[in-house]
CSV table of C-alpha atoms and ligand atoms in Angstrom, one decimal:
chain,number,residue,atom,x,y,z
A,23,MET,CA,3.5,-32.1,10.8
A,24,LYS,CA,-0.3,-32.4,10.9
A,25,LEU,CA,-1.9,-29.1,10.8
A,26,ASN,CA,-5.6,-28.3,11.4
A,27,ILE,CA,-6.3,-24.8,10.0
A,28,ALA,CA,-9.6,-22.9,10.3
A,29,LEU,CA,-10.3,-21.2,7.1
A,30,LEU,CA,-12.3,-18.0,7.4
A,31,ALA,CA,-12.5,-16.5,3.9
A,32,GLY,CA,-15.0,-13.8,4.9
A,33,ASP,CA,-16.3,-11.2,2.4
A,34,GLY,CA,-15.3,-9.3,-0.7
A,35,ILE,CA,-12.1,-10.5,-2.2
A,36,GLY,CA,-11.5,-12.7,0.9
A,37,PRO,CA,-12.5,-16.0,-0.7
A,38,GLU,CA,-10.5,-15.3,-3.9
A,39,VAL,CA,-7.2,-14.5,-2.1
A,40,ILE,CA,-7.8,-17.3,0.5
A,41,ASP,CA,-8.1,-19.8,-2.4
A,42,GLN,CA,-4.7,-18.9,-3.6
A,43,ALA,CA,-3.1,-19.1,-0.2
A,44,VAL,CA,-4.6,-22.5,0.3
A,45,LYS,CA,-3.2,-23.6,-3.1
A,46,VAL,CA,0.3,-22.4,-2.3
A,47,SER,CA,0.2,-23.8,1.3
A,48,ASP,CA,-0.9,-27.2,-0.1
A,49,ALA,CA,2.1,-27.1,-2.5
A,50,ILE,CA,4.3,-26.4,0.5
A,51,ALA,CA,2.7,-29.3,2.4
A,52,LEU,CA,3.3,-31.6,-0.5
A,53,LYS,CA,6.9,-30.6,-0.9
A,54,PHE,CA,7.8,-30.7,2.8
A,55,GLY,CA,5.7,-33.7,3.8
A,56,HIS,CA,3.0,-32.0,6.0
A,57,GLU,CA,-0.7,-32.7,6.1
A,58,ILE,CA,-3.0,-29.8,6.3
A,59,THR,CA,-6.7,-30.1,7.1
A,60,TRP,CA,-8.7,-27.0,6.2
A,61,THR,CA,-12.0,-26.4,8.0
A,62,PRO,CA,-14.0,-23.6,6.4
A,63,ALA,CA,-16.2,-21.4,8.7
A,64,LEU,CA,-18.4,-18.4,8.2
A,65,THR,CA,-17.6,-14.9,9.3
A,66,GLY,CA,-18.5,-11.3,8.3
A,67,ALA,CA,-21.4,-10.2,6.1
A,68,CYS,CA,-21.7,-13.6,4.6
A,69,ALA,CA,-22.3,-15.0,8.1
A,70,ILE,CA,-24.9,-12.3,8.8
A,71,ASP,CA,-26.7,-13.3,5.6
A,72,ALA,CA,-26.5,-17.0,6.4
A,73,VAL,CA,-27.2,-17.1,10.2
A,74,GLY,CA,-27.8,-13.5,11.3
A,75,VAL,CA,-24.6,-12.9,13.3
A,76,PRO,CA,-21.1,-11.9,12.0
A,77,TYR,CA,-19.1,-14.3,14.2
A,78,PRO,CA,-21.2,-17.4,14.9
A,79,ASP,CA,-20.5,-19.6,17.9
A,80,GLU,CA,-19.9,-22.5,15.6
A,81,THR,CA,-17.1,-20.5,13.9
A,82,HIS,CA,-15.6,-19.7,17.3
A,83,GLU,CA,-15.6,-23.4,18.2
A,84,ILE,CA,-13.9,-24.3,14.9
A,85,CYS,CA,-11.2,-21.7,15.6
A,86,LEU,CA,-10.6,-22.8,19.1
A,87,LYS,CA,-10.1,-26.4,18.0
A,88,SER,CA,-7.7,-25.5,15.2
A,89,ASP,CA,-3.9,-25.0,15.3
A,90,ALA,CA,-4.2,-21.7,13.5
A,91,VAL,CA,-6.8,-19.5,11.7
A,92,LEU,CA,-6.2,-18.2,8.2
A,93,PHE,CA,-8.5,-15.3,7.6
A,94,GLY,CA,-9.4,-13.3,4.5
A,95,ALA,CA,-11.4,-10.1,5.0
A,96,ILE,CA,-14.6,-8.7,6.5
A,97,GLY,CA,-16.9,-6.0,5.3
A,98,HIS,CA,-19.6,-5.2,2.8
A,99,PRO,CA,-20.7,-1.8,1.4
A,100,LYS,CA,-24.3,-2.4,2.2
A,101,TYR,CA,-23.4,-1.9,5.8
A,102,ASP,CA,-20.9,1.0,5.3
A,103,ASN,CA,-23.7,3.2,4.0
A,104,ASP,CA,-26.2,2.3,6.7
A,105,PRO,CA,-25.1,3.7,10.1
A,106,THR,CA,-28.3,2.4,11.6
A,107,ALA,CA,-27.7,-1.3,10.7
A,108,PRO,CA,-28.3,-3.3,13.9
A,109,VAL,CA,-25.5,-5.7,13.2
A,110,ARG,CA,-22.3,-5.0,11.2
A,111,PRO,CA,-19.7,-7.3,9.8
A,112,GLU,CA,-16.9,-5.4,11.6
A,113,GLN,CA,-18.4,-6.4,14.9
A,114,GLY,CA,-17.6,-9.9,14.0
A,115,LEU,CA,-14.0,-9.1,13.5
A,116,LEU,CA,-13.8,-7.3,16.9
A,117,LEU,CA,-15.7,-10.1,18.6
A,118,MET,CA,-13.4,-12.7,17.1
A,119,ARG,CA,-10.3,-10.8,18.3
A,120,LYS,CA,-11.8,-10.4,21.8
A,121,LYS,CA,-13.1,-14.0,22.1
A,122,LEU,CA,-9.9,-15.5,20.8
A,123,GLY,CA,-7.8,-13.3,23.0
A,124,LEU,CA,-5.8,-11.9,20.1
A,125,PHE,CA,-4.2,-9.0,21.9
A,126,ALA,CA,-1.0,-8.6,19.8
A,127,ASN,CA,-1.3,-7.8,16.1
A,128,VAL,CA,2.0,-8.2,14.4
A,129,ARG,CA,2.3,-6.1,11.2
A,130,PRO,CA,5.6,-6.1,9.5
A,131,THR,CA,6.5,-3.5,6.9
A,132,PHE,CA,9.3,-4.4,4.5
A,133,THR,CA,10.3,-3.5,1.0
A,134,PHE,CA,10.8,-5.8,-2.0
A,135,PRO,CA,13.9,-5.1,-4.1
A,136,SER,CA,12.0,-5.3,-7.4
A,137,LEU,CA,9.4,-2.8,-6.2
A,138,LEU,CA,11.5,0.0,-4.8
A,139,ASP,CA,10.4,2.3,-7.5
A,140,LYS,CA,6.7,1.5,-7.2
A,141,SER,CA,6.5,3.2,-3.8
A,142,PRO,CA,5.3,6.8,-3.8
A,143,LEU,CA,8.3,7.5,-1.5
A,144,LYS,CA,11.8,8.0,-2.9
A,145,ARG,CA,13.9,4.9,-3.2
A,146,GLU,CA,16.7,6.3,-1.1
A,147,ARG,CA,14.3,6.8,1.8
A,148,ILE,CA,12.8,3.4,1.9
A,149,GLU,CA,15.6,1.1,0.7
A,150,GLY,CA,16.2,-1.5,3.4
A,151,THR,CA,13.1,-0.7,5.4
A,152,ASP,CA,12.3,-3.6,7.7
A,153,LEU,CA,10.2,-2.8,10.7
A,154,VAL,CA,7.4,-4.4,12.7
A,155,PHE,CA,4.4,-2.9,14.4
A,156,LEU,CA,3.0,-4.6,17.4
A,157,ARG,CA,-0.5,-3.2,17.7
A,158,GLU,CA,-2.5,-3.8,20.8
A,159,LEU,CA,-5.7,-5.4,19.5
A,160,THR,CA,-8.3,-6.0,22.2
A,161,GLY,CA,-8.4,-2.8,24.2
A,162,GLY,CA,-8.5,0.9,24.0
A,163,ILE,CA,-11.1,3.0,22.3
A,164,TYR,CA,-12.3,0.2,20.1
A,165,PHE,CA,-13.6,-1.7,23.1
A,166,GLY,CA,-14.4,1.0,25.6
A,167,GLU,CA,-17.9,2.1,26.5
A,168,LYS,CA,-19.5,4.0,23.7
A,169,GLY,CA,-22.8,5.6,23.2
A,170,ARG,CA,-25.0,8.7,22.7
A,171,LEU,CA,-26.3,11.2,25.1
A,172,ASP,CA,-28.4,14.3,24.8
A,173,GLY,CA,-31.0,12.7,22.5
A,174,GLY,CA,-28.3,11.6,20.1
A,175,GLU,CA,-26.6,15.0,19.9
A,176,THR,CA,-23.5,13.9,21.8
A,177,ALA,CA,-21.5,10.8,21.2
A,178,PHE,CA,-18.6,9.3,23.2
A,179,ASP,CA,-16.1,6.5,22.9
A,180,ASN,CA,-14.0,5.8,26.0
A,181,CYS,CA,-10.4,4.8,25.8
A,182,VAL,CA,-9.4,2.4,28.6
A,183,TYR,CA,-6.2,0.5,29.2
A,184,THR,CA,-5.1,-1.6,32.2
A,185,ARG,CA,-1.5,-1.9,33.2
A,186,HIS,CA,-1.7,-5.7,32.5
A,187,GLU,CA,-2.9,-5.1,28.9
A,188,VAL,CA,0.1,-2.8,28.3
A,189,GLN,CA,2.5,-5.2,30.0
A,190,ARG,CA,1.6,-8.2,28.0
A,191,LEU,CA,1.8,-6.3,24.7
A,192,ALA,CA,5.1,-4.6,25.7
A,193,LYS,CA,6.6,-7.9,26.7
A,194,LYS,CA,6.1,-9.2,23.2
A,195,GLY,CA,7.6,-6.0,21.9
A,196,PHE,CA,10.7,-6.4,24.1
A,197,GLU,CA,11.1,-10.0,23.2
A,198,LEU,CA,10.7,-9.3,19.5
A,199,ALA,CA,13.3,-6.5,19.7
A,200,MET,CA,15.7,-8.9,21.3
A,201,THR,CA,15.6,-11.1,18.2
A,202,ARG,CA,16.1,-8.1,15.9
A,203,SER,CA,18.1,-4.9,16.3
A,204,LYS,CA,17.3,-4.5,20.0
A,205,LYS,CA,15.5,-1.2,19.3
A,206,LEU,CA,12.0,-0.6,20.5
A,207,CYS,CA,9.8,2.5,20.0
A,208,CYS,CA,6.9,3.1,22.3
A,209,VAL,CA,4.3,5.1,20.4
A,210,ASP,CA,2.0,7.2,22.5
A,211,LYS,CA,0.4,10.6,23.1
A,212,ALA,CA,1.6,11.0,26.7
A,213,ASN,CA,1.6,14.8,26.4
A,214,VAL,CA,-2.2,14.6,26.3
A,215,LEU,CA,-3.7,11.2,27.1
A,216,GLU,CA,-3.8,9.5,30.5
A,217,THR,CA,-3.9,6.1,28.9
A,218,SER,CA,-0.7,7.0,27.1
A,219,ARG,CA,0.9,8.1,30.3
A,220,LEU,CA,0.1,4.6,31.7
A,221,TRP,CA,1.6,3.1,28.6
A,222,ARG,CA,4.8,5.0,29.0
A,223,GLU,CA,5.1,4.5,32.7
A,224,THR,CA,4.5,0.7,32.3
A,225,VAL,CA,7.1,0.3,29.5
A,226,GLN,CA,9.6,2.4,31.4
A,227,ALA,CA,9.3,0.1,34.4
A,228,MET,CA,9.9,-2.9,32.1
A,229,GLU,CA,13.2,-1.5,30.7
A,230,LYS,CA,15.3,-2.9,33.5
A,231,ASP,CA,14.3,-6.5,32.5
A,232,TYR,CA,15.7,-6.0,29.0
A,233,PRO,CA,18.9,-4.0,29.6
A,234,GLU,CA,20.1,-4.7,26.0
A,235,VAL,CA,17.0,-3.1,24.4
A,236,THR,CA,17.2,0.7,23.6
A,237,VAL,CA,13.7,2.1,24.0
A,238,SER,CA,12.6,5.4,22.5
A,239,TYR,CA,9.4,7.1,23.5
A,240,GLU,CA,7.7,9.1,20.7
A,241,PHE,CA,4.5,10.9,20.2
A,242,VAL,CA,2.2,9.3,17.6
A,243,ASP,CA,2.0,12.5,15.5
A,244,ALA,CA,5.8,12.7,15.2
A,245,VAL,CA,6.0,9.0,14.4
A,246,ALA,CA,3.4,9.5,11.6
A,247,MET,CA,5.8,12.0,10.1
A,248,ARG,CA,9.1,10.2,10.6
A,249,LEU,CA,7.6,7.0,9.3
A,250,VAL,CA,7.5,8.4,5.8
A,251,GLN,CA,10.6,10.5,6.2
A,252,TRP,CA,13.0,7.9,7.6
A,253,PRO,CA,11.3,4.6,7.9
A,254,ASN,CA,14.7,3.0,8.2
A,255,SER,CA,15.1,4.6,11.6
A,256,TYR,CA,12.5,2.2,13.1
A,257,ASP,CA,12.7,-1.4,14.0
A,258,VAL,CA,10.0,-2.6,16.5
A,259,LEU,CA,7.2,-0.3,17.4
A,260,ILE,CA,4.5,-0.9,20.0
A,261,THR,CA,1.2,1.0,19.9
A,262,GLU,CA,-2.2,1.0,21.4
A,263,ASN,CA,-5.1,-0.1,19.2
A,264,LEU,CA,-6.2,3.0,17.3
A,265,PHE,CA,-2.7,4.4,16.7
A,266,GLY,CA,-1.6,1.1,15.4
A,267,ASP,CA,-4.6,0.9,13.0
A,268,ILE,CA,-3.7,4.3,11.5
A,269,LEU,CA,0.1,3.9,11.4
A,270,THR,CA,0.0,0.5,9.8
A,271,ASP,CA,-2.1,1.7,6.9
A,272,GLU,CA,0.4,4.5,6.5
A,273,ALA,CA,3.3,2.2,6.6
A,274,SER,CA,1.9,-0.1,4.0
A,275,VAL,CA,2.5,2.5,1.2
A,276,ILE,CA,6.3,2.1,1.9
A,277,SER,CA,6.2,-1.4,0.3
A,278,GLY,CA,4.4,-0.1,-2.8
A,279,SER,CA,1.1,-1.9,-2.4
A,280,MET,CA,-1.2,-2.7,0.4
A,281,GLY,CA,-1.8,-6.0,-1.4
A,282,LEU,CA,1.6,-7.2,-0.2
A,283,MET,CA,1.3,-6.7,3.5
A,284,PRO,CA,0.6,-9.7,5.8
A,285,SER,CA,-0.2,-9.8,9.5
A,286,ALA,CA,-0.5,-12.1,12.4
A,287,SER,CA,-2.6,-11.8,15.6
A,288,MET,CA,-1.4,-13.6,18.7
A,289,GLY,CA,-2.7,-14.1,22.1
A,290,ASP,CA,-3.0,-16.9,24.6
A,291,LYS,CA,-5.0,-19.2,22.4
A,292,VAL,CA,-4.9,-19.9,18.7
A,293,ALA,CA,-3.1,-17.4,16.4
A,294,LEU,CA,-4.7,-15.8,13.4
A,295,PHE,CA,-3.1,-14.8,10.1
A,296,GLU,CA,-4.6,-12.3,7.7
A,297,PRO,CA,-3.7,-9.8,4.9
A,298,ILE,CA,-4.1,-6.2,6.1
A,299,HIS,CA,-5.9,-5.0,3.0
A,300,GLY,CA,-9.5,-5.6,3.9
A,301,SER,CA,-12.4,-6.8,1.7
A,302,TYR,CA,-11.9,-4.4,-1.3
A,303,PRO,CA,-15.6,-4.7,-2.4
A,304,GLN,CA,-15.1,-3.0,-5.8
A,305,ALA,CA,-12.8,-5.9,-6.9
A,306,THR,CA,-15.0,-8.7,-5.6
A,307,GLY,CA,-15.3,-11.6,-8.1
A,308,LEU,CA,-13.2,-9.8,-10.8
A,309,ASN,CA,-10.1,-12.0,-10.3
A,310,ILE,CA,-7.9,-8.8,-10.0
A,311,ALA,CA,-7.1,-8.8,-6.3
A,312,ASN,CA,-3.5,-9.3,-5.3
A,313,PRO,CA,-3.2,-12.7,-3.4
A,314,MET,CA,0.4,-12.1,-2.2
A,315,ALA,CA,-0.5,-10.6,1.2
A,316,THR,CA,-2.6,-13.6,2.0
A,317,VAL,CA,0.2,-16.0,0.8
A,318,LEU,CA,2.7,-14.1,2.9
A,319,SER,CA,0.3,-14.3,5.9
A,320,ALA,CA,0.3,-18.1,5.4
A,321,ALA,CA,4.1,-17.9,5.3
A,322,MET,CA,3.9,-16.2,8.8
A,323,MET,CA,1.6,-19.0,9.9
A,324,PHE,CA,4.2,-21.7,8.9
A,325,GLU,CA,6.9,-19.7,10.6
A,326,ASN,CA,4.9,-19.5,13.8
A,327,PHE,CA,4.8,-23.3,13.8
A,328,GLY,CA,8.6,-23.2,13.6
A,329,LEU,CA,8.5,-24.2,10.0
A,330,MET,CA,11.0,-21.5,8.8
A,331,GLU,CA,12.1,-23.2,5.6
A,332,GLU,CA,8.5,-23.5,4.5
A,333,GLY,CA,7.8,-19.9,5.2
A,334,GLN,CA,10.9,-18.9,3.4
A,335,ALA,CA,10.0,-21.0,0.3
A,336,MET,CA,6.7,-19.0,0.1
A,337,ARG,CA,8.5,-15.7,0.5
A,338,ASP,CA,11.0,-16.7,-2.2
A,339,ALA,CA,8.1,-17.7,-4.6
A,340,VAL,CA,6.5,-14.3,-4.1
A,341,ASN,CA,9.8,-12.5,-4.7
A,342,LYS,CA,10.4,-14.5,-7.8
A,343,ALA,CA,6.9,-13.7,-9.1
A,344,LEU,CA,7.5,-10.0,-8.5
A,345,GLU,CA,10.8,-10.1,-10.3
A,346,ALA,CA,9.2,-12.1,-13.2
A,347,GLY,CA,6.3,-9.6,-13.4
A,348,ILE,CA,3.7,-12.2,-12.5
A,349,VAL,CA,1.6,-9.6,-10.7
A,350,THR,CA,-1.9,-8.4,-10.5
A,351,GLU,CA,-3.0,-5.0,-11.8
A,352,ASP,CA,-2.1,-3.0,-8.6
A,353,LEU,CA,1.6,-3.7,-9.5
A,354,ALA,CA,1.4,-4.1,-13.3
A,355,ASP,CA,2.3,-0.5,-13.9
A,356,GLY,CA,1.3,-0.5,-17.6
A,357,GLY,CA,2.7,-4.0,-18.1
A,358,LYS,CA,0.7,-7.2,-18.3
A,359,ALA,CA,-1.7,-7.7,-15.4
A,360,HIS,CA,-2.3,-11.3,-14.3
A,361,GLY,CA,-5.4,-12.6,-12.6
A,362,THR,CA,-5.6,-13.5,-8.9
A,363,LYS,CA,-5.9,-17.1,-9.8
A,364,GLU,CA,-3.1,-17.1,-12.3
A,365,VAL,CA,-0.7,-15.5,-9.8
A,366,GLY,CA,-1.8,-18.2,-7.2
A,367,ASP,CA,-1.2,-20.9,-9.8
A,368,TRP,CA,2.2,-19.6,-10.6
A,369,LEU,CA,3.3,-19.3,-7.0
A,370,ALA,CA,2.1,-22.9,-6.3
A,371,ALA,CA,4.0,-24.1,-9.3
A,372,ASN,CA,7.1,-22.4,-8.1
A,373,ILE,CA,7.2,-23.9,-4.7
B,411,LIG,C1,-7.8,-3.5,10.5
B,411,LIG,C2,-9.2,-3.0,10.0
B,411,LIG,C3,-10.2,-3.1,11.2
B,411,LIG,C4,-9.7,-2.3,12.4
B,411,LIG,C5,-11.6,-2.8,10.8
B,411,LIG,C6,-12.1,-3.5,9.6
B,411,LIG,C7,-12.5,-2.9,12.0
B,411,LIG,O1,-9.1,-1.7,9.6
B,411,LIG,O2,-7.7,-4.7,10.7
B,411,LIG,O3,-6.9,-2.7,10.5
B,411,LIG,O4,-9.9,-1.1,12.4
B,411,LIG,O5,-9.0,-2.9,13.2
B,412,LIG,MN1,-7.1,-0.8,9.7
């Protein structure tokens, strides 16, 4: 297969982890006879520095023309500490999601047999955890009207959802549940929020189209608790944007390291694949960041093209590295910590 991939390395550790995912993907291409053309493009703080905006039109064009986007991370501390900055890297991420129509963010949470004792949660609680969040990504409070009133003394962020936005996300949730254990959890706060009542009502109305799927409706605060108590009780969870942001960070501790969790964002155009860990500025350039989440994101990319064996080969290499202790310092636990690049080299060599 010929694949044109837009490569958005972004900021912080983004370029380092992206380099490793490219290396491992190229090894896959060589082994399975594919041809990958990578087209780099600017996004985030580095784009602001270069051209003044965090998601340049040129980058958008490159993404639209590609078969998929592989993305590193966005963010720089110089903006975090300056609330008055007129333009921020994160705006680039939100704009990219909106303009590419990436309304469904797929965030799987699973455990690795060799890391069960690395999680802060007890082994017997997390063993066998395999769940997927489908987080709505282009609506809700992130994109509602926001502003200041009262000479700056009052601030507001509106949370808005349309029935159509809920339906298209929920449809993906039902479809995914059908390919798994046929269990779907709709996460909301319908005891308080009107948008949540619209979510619940919309999902309830769709149940008849998927008679085999058992749907549970749970409040987000209760899910936050049960997620760490009995993660095994969940399979597919659908959430609005902000709830999904919060719960997926919480869920990442189940696996033992945030440096292991990949994600995919889908919509009606091109799909985007990225690690969930963010730009981790303190580690930038130190060759210590864990590249596995980005490698696993590339695995999701191959699988999305229907290249299941290729994706599995990448997952197998990661599992093998974890078992062999070829890991970065976040997982080294007193043992030898390998560099980002060395882990990438090892994974590529073991494809
Ligand atoms: C994520 C991130 C982003 C979000 C930030 C960087 C804007 O936390 O992808 O989860 O809140 O969506
Ligand atoms: Mn987040």
